[in-house]
Structures are given as C-alpha cells and as structure tokens.
Backbone as a ProteinNet text record, in pm:
[ID]
protein_1_A
[PRIMARY]
MKLILSSIVTITAVMTLLVNAAALAVDPAAVATEAATNTVCPISGKPVDPAITAEYEGRKWSFAKEACKTKWLKAREDSLYQKLGGKPAMDAAIDAFYVKVLADDRVKHFFDDVSMDKQRRKQKEFLSAAFGGPLPWTGKDMRKAHEGMGLTEVHFNAIAENLVNTLKDLKIKQELIDQVVAVALTTKDDVLGRPKKAN
[TERTIARY]
85	9.6	92.8	204.3	286.5	357.2	374.9	441.3	349	218.4	112.8	104.5	76.7	78.6	203.2	312	449.6	441.3	413.6	387.7	281.6	173	79.6	129.3	191.6	265.6	342.2	452.7	544.3	480.2	389	313.1	270.3	184.8	109.8	216.3	334.5	435.5	483.4	520.9	577.7	474.2	359.5	240.3	218.9	219.7	203.8	305.5	426.7	551.7	533.7	489.6	478.4	381.8	272.4	151.1	183.6	240.8	276.1	389.7	479.8	598.1	537.6	453.4	403.2	326.1	239.8	161.3	232	348.1	410.1	538.2	602	736.1	763.9	652.9	677.6	679.1	801.4	811	732.3	632.6	565.6	644.5	773.1	853.7	898.9	876.1	941.5	827.9	712.5	596.9	565.3	576.2	552.9	386.4	338.1	200	172.6	58.2	10	53	100.7	154.3	294.2	356.3	499.3	570.5	674.2	785.5	826	862.9	915.6	1049.8	1082.8	1209.8	1308.3	1253.1	1340.9	1308.7	1443.8	1429.8	1353.9	1243.6	1172.9	1252.1	1368.6	1446.6	1545.5	1626.3	1740.8	1715.7	1599.3	1569.4	1645.7	1735.6	1837.5	1766	1820.3	1761.8	1783.7	1688.1	1698.3	1783.6	1809.1	1903.7	1799.5	1743.2	1635.1	1653.6	1775.8	1794.3	1762.4	1735	1710.2	1568.6	1475	1337.8	1271.3	1161.5	1079.6	928.2	856.2	716.2	639.7	527.1	456.5	327.5	234.9	79.3	54.7	112.2	91.4	179.2	254.9	340	481	545.6	702.8	771.9	852.6	904.1	1067.8	1136.2	1284.5	1356.6	1482.4	1561.4	1698.9	1769.3	1896.1	1995.3	1989.7	2093.1	2018.3	2086.1	2024	1985.6	2067.4	2044.1	1913.4	1892.4	1762.3	1637.7	1650.8	1540.8	1538.9	1647	1632.1	1550.2	1606.2	1534.1	1382.5	1342.7	1203.6	1125.6	1178.5	1095.6	1090.6	1175.2	1195.9	1075.1	1060.9	952.8	815.8	806.3	675.3	654.6	735.5	715.8	684.8	746.7	731.9	595	548.4	437.6	311.7	236.2	106.8	21.3	40.8	-42.7	-25.1	99.5	114.6	73.9	90.9	42.6	-91.3	-166.3	-310.6	-349.9	-263.3	-305.7	-287.5	-235.9	-215.1	-346.9	-341.3	-447.4	-570.9	-574.9	-703.7	-779.8	-689.6	-754.3	-797.4	-730.5	-775.6	-907.7	-917.9	-1042.3	-1166.7	-1135.5	-1246	-1282.9	-1177.2	-1209.3	-1277.2	-1253.7	-1318.6	-1461.6	-1472.2	-1604.4	-1695.7	-1655.1	-1741.3	-1754.6	-1646.2	-1662.1	-1773.4	-1795.1	-1884.6	-2027.6	-2037.8	-2169.6	-2225.2	-2109.4	-2137.5	-2176.8	-2093.3	-2091.5	-2245.7	-2290.3	-2402.7	-2545.8	-2517.4	-2609.5	-2629.6	-2528.4	-2518.3	-2568.6	-2682.1	-2753.8	-2680.6	-2593.1	-2474.5	-2414.2	-2376.4	-2296.4	-2358.6	-2450.8	-2484.6	-2512.1	-2581.7	-2635.8	-2532.9	-2406.2	-2295.4	-2276.3	-2318.9	-2282.5	-2409.1	-2496.5	-2628	-2586.5	-2511.1	-2475.5	-2352.5	-2289.8	-2161.7	-2173	-2073.2	-2061	-1987.6	-2044.3	-1988.2	-1886.7	-1876.8	-1766.8	-1639.8	-1659.7	-1543.2	-1495.3	-1587.1	-1553.2	-1492.6	-1518.1	-1455.4	-1297.9	-1302.8	-1170.8	-1063.7	-1131.7	-1025.6	-988.6	-1090.2	-1053.9	-943.8	-964.3	-856.4	-731.3	-725.2	-602.7	-543	-606.9	-565.5	-528.7	-601.4	-551.3	-428.9	-430.6	-326.1	-189.7	-185.1	-71.4	-45	-136.8	-126.2	-63.8	-96.7	-65.3	81.3	137.2	271.1	267.1	154.5	165.4	261.6	289.8	386	330.8	201.9	145.5	114	175	158.3	6.2	-34.7	-158.6	-146	-223.9	-213.2	-338.7	-444.2	-570.2	-542.7	-658.1	-661.2	-620.5	-560.4	-525.6	-646.5	-646.1	-764.4	-846.3	-780.6	-831.4	-920.5	-859.3	-947.1	-1062.2	-1029.2	-1122.4	-1261.6	-1233.2	-1361.1	-1399.5	-1338.5	-1378.1	-1534	-1599.3	-1725.3	-1816.4	-1799.6	-1886.2	-1947	-1900	-1964.8	-1957.4	-1843.2	-1808.7	-1773.9	-1813.1	-1792.1	-1710.3	-1692.8	-1627.8	-1708	-1843.8	-1951.9	-1922.2	-1899.8	-1899.2	-1765.8	-1648.6	-1524.5	-1518.9	-1595.8	-1574.3	-1683.1	-1783.8	-1862.8	-1784.3	-1726.1	-1627.9	-1538.6	-1461.5	-1356.8	-1419.3	-1522.7	-1586.5	-1645.1	-1682.8	-1709	-1602.5	-1483.7	-1364.1	-1313.7	-1312.6	-1265.1	-1359.3	-1492.1	-1586.1	-1553.1	-1537.7	-1494.2	-1380.8	-1267.6	-1157.2	-1153.8	-1257.2	-1275.6	-1358.7	-1458	-1534.9	-1437.4	-1317.8	-1230.2	-1130.3	-1140	-1036.4	-904.3	-902.2	-777.6	-717.5	-583.6	-525.2	-544.5	-573.6	-577.8	-467.4	-348.5	-232.9	-231.3	-292.3	-291.1	-402.6	-506.1	-620.7	-571.4	-491.4	-447.7	-358.8	-266.8	-203.6	-296.1	-383.3	-489.8	-542.8	-599.2	-646.2	-544.8	-423.5	-326.7	-300.2	-297.1	-314.8	-421.9	-546.2	-664.7	-660.7	-611.7	-613.6	-512.5	-430.4	-325.1	-411.6	-530.9	-608.7	-707.6	-739.3	-847.1	-866	-755.1	-756.7	-786.1	-730.3	-763.2	-902.5	-948.8	-1090.6	-1188.5	-1164.2	-1253.1	-1236.8	-1138.7	-1107.1	-1056.8	-990.3	-924.9	-808.8	-756.4	-629.7	-520.7	-414.7	-301.5	-231.2	-173.4	-92.2	57.8	110.9	248	351.4	442	533.8	644.5
-123	5.6	133	123.3	236.8	254.5	157.6	172.3	233.3	189.9	242.1	407.6	424.5	562.2	664.1	593.2	664.9	689.4	591	591.3	713.4	717	814.5	943.7	978.5	1094.6	1143.4	1046.4	1087.5	1125.1	1034.6	1068.3	1196.5	1242.2	1360	1478.8	1473	1570.1	1589.8	1464.7	1492.8	1551.2	1504.6	1554.7	1692.4	1731.4	1883.8	1962	1925.7	1985.9	1997.3	1879.9	1863.4	1972	1970.7	2055.8	2212.5	2235.7	2378.8	2429.1	2347.4	2378.2	2397.7	2290.9	2303.3	2441.8	2468.4	2571.9	2726.3	2725.9	2830.7	2865.2	2765.3	2791.9	2735.4	2723.2	2661.7	2761.5	2757.5	2849.9	2789.9	2857.6	2806	2774.2	2823.5	2773.6	2623.5	2573	2441.5	2330.4	2382	2291.1	2278.7	2154.4	2106.5	2145.1	2195.4	2204.3	2112	2080.9	1995.4	2032.9	2162.1	2210.2	2236.3	2240	2284.2	2228.6	2185.5	2133.3	2256.4	2220.9	2316.3	2381.5	2497	2545.2	2548.5	2543.3	2533.6	2402.9	2334.6	2215.1	2195.3	2096.4	2091.5	2054.9	1991.5	1956.2	2052.1	2099.3	2199.5	2339	2374.3	2506	2592.6	2509.7	2559	2549.2	2619.7	2593.3	2458.1	2415.8	2261.3	2257.9	2123.7	2075.1	1989.9	2072	2011.3	1865.4	1818.2	1676	1570.7	1633.7	1544.5	1553.3	1451.1	1474.7	1323	1345.9	1228.9	1266.4	1158.4	1186.8	1137	1205.4	1149.4	1200.3	1121.3	1155.2	1253	1235.7	1319.5	1451.5	1474.3	1589.1	1560.6	1647	1617.7	1715.1	1640.7	1715.9	1735.1	1843.7	1853.8	1878.2	1845.1	1842.1	1903.7	1948.2	2019.5	1913	1786	1688.7	1557.6	1453.6	1320.6	1275.6	1320.9	1297.7	1342.3	1477.6	1538.5	1450.2	1412.8	1332.5	1204	1130.9	1007.6	1041.6	1141.7	1187.5	1209	1279.8	1319.4	1201.7	1111.8	995.3	886.2	884.2	807	871	993.2	1060.8	1027.7	1024.3	991	845.5	766	623.5	591.9	648.6	646.6	705.2	790.4	881.2	803.4	852.6	785.7	813.1	929.7	958	845	785.7	685.1	542.7	525.9	400.8	382.8	518.2	483.1	461.9	497	486.8	589.4	708.3	825.9	901.5	986.4	1068.1	977.7	869	804.2	740.4	708.1	669.2	779.2	881.8	1020.4	1066.2	1064.7	1090.6	1011.8	886.1	787.9	809.7	811.5	826	934.4	1063	1195.7	1188.9	1140.9	1130	1046	922.5	846.4	885.3	965.9	1013.9	1125.8	1205.2	1310	1258.8	1144.1	1076	1040.4	969.4	959.6	1085.9	1195.1	1299.1	1385.5	1387.6	1452.8	1364.7	1243.9	1165.2	1162	1233.3	1230.6	1350.9	1328.5	1439.7	1519	1457.6	1547.2	1654.7	1657.8	1740.7	1796.1	1731.5	1756.9	1915.3	1960.6	2083.8	2208.5	2170.3	2255.4	2264.5	2187.6	2186.9	2230.6	2286.9	2328.6	2436.6	2530.2	2639.2	2629.8	2498.8	2487.1	2431.3	2472.5	2412.7	2293.3	2167.4	2038.5	1995.6	2042.5	2044.5	2101.3	2220.9	2288.1	2241.2	2210.1	2141.1	2008.2	1923.8	1801.1	1824	1926.4	1961.6	2008.2	2104	2152	2032.8	1957	1849.6	1752.2	1731.2	1628.1	1698.5	1839.6	1906.4	1905.1	1932.9	1941.5	1810.5	1713.6	1583	1516.1	1549	1500.5	1558.2	1696.3	1755.2	1708.9	1679.4	1644.3	1502.2	1426.3	1277.1	1274.8	1372	1375.5	1356.2	1394	1417.9	1513.8	1530.4	1629.9	1782	1786.3	1918.7	1998.5	2121.9	2178.3	2223.9	2229.6	2301	2445.7	2518.4	2679.7	2741.4	2669.9	2725.2	2778.5	2821.1	2867.6	2767.4	2823.2	2725.5	2676.5	2568.6	2501.1	2593.3	2681.1	2754.8	2850.6	2923.4	3036.6	2952.5	2851.3	2790.4	2755.4	2719.4	2673.8	2774	2885.3	3001.1	3033.1	3054.9	3094.7	2996	2876.3	2770.7	2723	2728.1	2669.4	2507.4	2473.8	2327.5	2296.4	2150.9	2105.9	1975.9	1916	1773.3	1680.1	1688.5	1597.8	1604.4	1738.7	1753.9	1685.2	1710.8	1674.7	1518.9	1465.7	1304.1	1245.7	1314.4	1264.7	1263.1	1359.4	1365.8	1256.6	1240.9	1130.4	1011.7	984.4	850.4	819.6	925.7	909.4	854.7	934.9	898.9	775.6	728.5	610.1	494	517.1	417.5	397.2	524.9	529.1	448.7	466.2	392.3	241.7	211.4	70	9.5	73.5	46.2	8.6	97.4	97.5	-27.7	-90.8	-204.8	-142.2	-21.1	19.9	-51	-95.4	-138.3	-77	-130.2	-66.2	37.8	-32.1	41.9	177.7	198.6	306.1	395.6	339.2	417.3	476.4	404.7	493.4	598.7	591.1	703.4	817.4	793.7	897.5	961	877.6	948.6	1029.9	987.1	1077.6	1192.7	1196.4	1331.4	1408.8	1354	1429.5	1496.8	1402	1466.5	1593.2	1611.9	1727.8	1854.5	1843.9	1957.3	1991.5	1920.9	1922.6	2059.5	2099	2225.1	2332	2338.5	2451.6	2443.5	2327.4	2312.9	2354.5	2332.1	2359.7	2501.9	2580.2	2695.1	2703.2	2602	2581.9	2666	2710.6	2791.6	2706.8	2770.6	2698.6	2664.4	2520.1	2479	2524.5	2551.1	2604.5	2472.3	2512.1	2401.3	2379.5
0.1	-0.3	-3.8	84.9	84.9	-51.4	-121.7	-245.3	-355.4	-353.6	-428	-407.8	-263.4	-235.3	-280	-247.9	-297.5	-455.3	-522.1	-660.1	-709.3	-655.4	-673.8	-639.8	-537.2	-502.6	-606.1	-640.9	-749.7	-880.9	-923.8	-1041.9	-1048.8	-927.3	-926.3	-922.5	-849.3	-859.7	-994.1	-1059.3	-1204.7	-1289.4	-1288.6	-1387.8	-1364.7	-1220.6	-1200.7	-1273.8	-1246.3	-1311.1	-1463.7	-1516.7	-1653.1	-1712.3	-1648.1	-1698	-1672.2	-1560.5	-1528.9	-1622.7	-1645.9	-1733.9	-1882.7	-1931.5	-2055.9	-2086.2	-1986.4	-2014.9	-1977.9	-1906.6	-1902.2	-1980	-2013	-2091.6	-2229.6	-2300.8	-2424.4	-2552.7	-2613.2	-2725.9	-2847	-2897.4	-3007.4	-3130.7	-3149	-3260.4	-3220.6	-3088.3	-3065.3	-3090.3	-3134.5	-3154.4	-3304.8	-3341.2	-3481.2	-3501.9	-3626.7	-3638.2	-3760.3	-3791.3	-3897.2	-4047.1	-4047.9	-4174.5	-4183	-4060.6	-4070.5	-3951.1	-3977.1	-3870.8	-3778.4	-3661.3	-3561.1	-3593.5	-3563.7	-3585.6	-3473	-3362.5	-3233.7	-3180.1	-3149.2	-3087.2	-2950	-2941.9	-2817.5	-2688.3	-2712.2	-2598.8	-2548.3	-2647.6	-2615.5	-2631.9	-2696.3	-2723.9	-2831.8	-2888.6	-3005.5	-3147.8	-3246.2	-3372.2	-3420.2	-3498	-3547.7	-3657.1	-3664	-3777.6	-3869.2	-3999.2	-4075.1	-4108.8	-4097.9	-4147.5	-4024.8	-3893.1	-3780.6	-3758.7	-3801.7	-3782.3	-3727.1	-3668.9	-3647.6	-3674.8	-3713	-3750.1	-3627.3	-3567.5	-3450.1	-3473.6	-3480.8	-3493.6	-3599.3	-3720.9	-3837.5	-3848.3	-3747.5	-3746.3	-3755.5	-3830.1	-3845.3	-3751.9	-3659.3	-3559	-3583.2	-3557.5	-3588.3	-3477.3	-3473.2	-3345.6	-3373.2	-3273.8	-3290.2	-3310.7	-3231	-3231.8	-3219.6	-3280.5	-3270	-3130.4	-3033.8	-2879.2	-2834.8	-2895.5	-2852.8	-2916.3	-3038.9	-3096.1	-3018.4	-2991.7	-2905.5	-2770.1	-2700.2	-2562.1	-2595	-2704.5	-2724.1	-2750.8	-2828.3	-2871.9	-2735.9	-2660.6	-2544	-2448.4	-2426.8	-2382.6	-2408.5	-2548.1	-2602.3	-2564.1	-2587.2	-2561.3	-2412.6	-2317.8	-2173.5	-2133.8	-2207.2	-2148.5	-2125	-2010.3	-2010.1	-2120.6	-2188.5	-2323.4	-2416.5	-2440.7	-2549.6	-2482.4	-2347.7	-2292.9	-2291.5	-2293.4	-2315.1	-2458.6	-2552.1	-2692.8	-2773.5	-2714.8	-2801.4	-2838.4	-2949.9	-2990.8	-3016	-3102.8	-3114.6	-2985.2	-2898.7	-2770.3	-2684.1	-2684.8	-2619.6	-2673.7	-2809.7	-2879	-2832.4	-2841.2	-2797.6	-2655.7	-2573.2	-2411.4	-2397.1	-2453.6	-2416.3	-2478.4	-2582.8	-2638.9	-2563.8	-2519.3	-2425	-2283.7	-2239.2	-2115.2	-2104.1	-2203.3	-2198.5	-2228.9	-2269.6	-2282.1	-2126.3	-2057.3	-1923.2	-1823.8	-1851.9	-1774.5	-1815.3	-1929.5	-1971	-1924.4	-1880.6	-1840.1	-1688	-1610.7	-1467.3	-1407.9	-1337.4	-1279.5	-1190.4	-1133.6	-1031.6	-1109.7	-1247.4	-1298.2	-1439.4	-1497.7	-1640.5	-1657.2	-1565.4	-1561.2	-1556.2	-1555.9	-1573.2	-1719.5	-1788.7	-1935.5	-2024.6	-1958	-2032	-2119.7	-2116.5	-2194.4	-2248	-2272.9	-2320.7	-2458.9	-2547.4	-2661.7	-2655.1	-2654.7	-2626.7	-2734.3	-2828.5	-2941.9	-2889.4	-2843.1	-2792.9	-2663.7	-2577.7	-2461.9	-2478.5	-2548.6	-2590.3	-2652.9	-2735.8	-2793	-2679.6	-2603.3	-2491.6	-2388.5	-2359.5	-2271.8	-2321.2	-2462.3	-2530.1	-2529.1	-2546.5	-2532.7	-2419.4	-2316.6	-2172	-2134.4	-2141.8	-2093	-2162.5	-2289.3	-2384.7	-2329.9	-2299.3	-2239	-2102.5	-2014.5	-1885.5	-1886.3	-1959.5	-1974.4	-2042.4	-2085.2	-2136.4	-2307.8	-2376	-2512.4	-2557.3	-2697.9	-2729	-2757.1	-2759	-2742.7	-2629.2	-2597.3	-2477.1	-2459.2	-2341.9	-2299.9	-2315.3	-2379.7	-2405.2	-2353	-2291.3	-2253.4	-2120.8	-2050.9	-1911.7	-1825.6	-1707.5	-1600	-1541.1	-1463.2	-1424.4	-1317.3	-1246.7	-1140	-1208.3	-1306.4	-1390.9	-1469.2	-1511.3	-1610.7	-1519.4	-1388.8	-1320.6	-1203.7	-1226.8	-1120.9	-1128.5	-993.7	-1001.8	-1030.6	-1043.2	-1092.8	-961.9	-849.5	-722.5	-725.8	-782.4	-776.8	-646.1	-594.2	-466.7	-494.3	-382.8	-362	-452.3	-425.6	-492.7	-640.7	-698.5	-841.3	-886.1	-820.3	-867.5	-869.9	-756.4	-766.2	-854.8	-896.5	-1007.3	-1128.6	-1156.9	-1275.4	-1287.7	-1165.4	-1160.2	-1172.3	-1119.7	-1124.7	-1261.3	-1340.7	-1491.7	-1575.8	-1541.9	-1605.3	-1586.2	-1461.9	-1428.8	-1495.9	-1493.9	-1557.6	-1694.4	-1761.6	-1890.8	-1934.8	-1855.7	-1894.9	-1855.2	-1766.1	-1741.3	-1850.8	-1908.2	-2018.7	-2156.1	-2160.7	-2276.2	-2247.1	-2130.8	-2093.7	-2070.9	-2017.5	-1994.6	-1839.8	-1846.7	-1727.9	-1611	-1498.2	-1369.8	-1325.2	-1365.2	-1333.6	-1406.2	-1536.3	-1606.2	-1546.3	-1510.5	-1457.7	-1327.7	-1239.4	-1128.8	-1144.3	-1263.8	-1311.7	-1358.9	-1429.4	-1460.3	-1352	-1238.3	-1133.6	-1046.9	-1039.5	-988	-1065.3	-1193.4	-1252.2	-1243.9	-1253.6	-1213.8	-1074.3	-991.2	-847.1	-828.3	-912.9	-922.1	-928.4	-990.9	-1046.3	-938.4	-844.6	-744.6	-683.3	-616	-548.9	-634.1	-755.9	-850.8	-903	-920.9	-993.8	-890	-749.2	-657.7	-579.5	-624.6	-595.7	-440.4	-396.8	-279	-247.7	-144.7	-134.8	-178.1	-243.6	-284.4	-157.2	-179.5	-66.7	-70.4	36.2	29.5	3.6	-73.1	-114.9	-17.2
[MASK]
+++++++++++++++++++++++++++++++++++++++++++++++++++++++++++++++++++++++++++++++++++++++++++++++++++++++++++++++++++++++++++++++++++++++++++++++++++++++++++++++++++++++++++++++++++++++++++++++++++++++

C-alpha cells in the first residue's frame, strides 16, 4: 500500500510539473504544426537541424541533435499518453466520457450552455498535455477555467468517477487508470477554488 501511495505521490508531482511547465514555458517555434515542422528544438531550445526529424501523430518534428531526437522519442514512448493509446485513444475516451457526464444528474447542468464540441476539444488538448503528449496546453489554467462555478467535492468526485468508469469500459489496465486518477487529483484544489498549498 505504501508503494502504491508513494507511486501516486510521485506521479502527481511529476505531472503537476509537466503541466505547469508546458503551460508556462513553451516557445511556439518548438511545436510542430500539422502544416509545418518546428524551428526550435523542443528538447534543447536551440535551432533545429532540418535533417534530424521524427514523425509523430501526423506531425514532423525537428531537433538540434540526434540525442535530442532520441530523448524526445523516449519521452513519447514512456508517456502515459502513449501508454493509453495516443490521440485515437484520447479522442475515443473523451467522447465516451462526455456521454456519461451528460447523463449524470450530479454534473450535467454545468454543461447546459456549453458548446460540447469546444468542450471536448479543450478536454482532449488538456488531458493530452497532462498525460505527456507532445503538444503543450495553451488554454486557461484550471483555477481560472472553473472560477465561480460553485463546484464542490461531490462534483469533482462525479467527474472522476465518470472518467474511471469510461477507462474501465475501454478496458484500460488498472495500473494506467491509477496514473490517470493521480493526474486528475493534481487539479482538484484548483478546480474547486481551494487555497493553494505551500510548497
């Protein structure tokens, strides 16, 4: 049990750092788009060598050195995002998740006046970044995004329960579900508007 709790704490700390770093410190030139490769190495922050590239989910990524490419590809391989199945799995999971959420009387009213297409897109982008996908989260931080909604522990738990049940329905391994829950828990204080904890 101590090992599981220790793993969750470690995952939580790492994911918080990843999400915060992704949201705050990403140079747009270090991100490949669907139409163009990046011009700044996402690992070193230096100009890329156009001969050193890798394809990932339909985007061509460029790097300053082979070692940067190797490190970036290893991070993709080791990420929770990739272990869950990458973009196709994220798309399927979020779509199935919102079917559950919109049927849940505890939380469905929060989405009455929300564009669900936009909501699904934002959730896919956020969770992809939080789980270690290659694209950074560029939207609002969780505190600002949920400010003034009157969310409580009951609402947070309902969303978490729907997420877990969605992953179980999709036959995701329990070990990965535990990691997803650990990431979700890193957002709890911000989502509920609780005071920030001192580090």
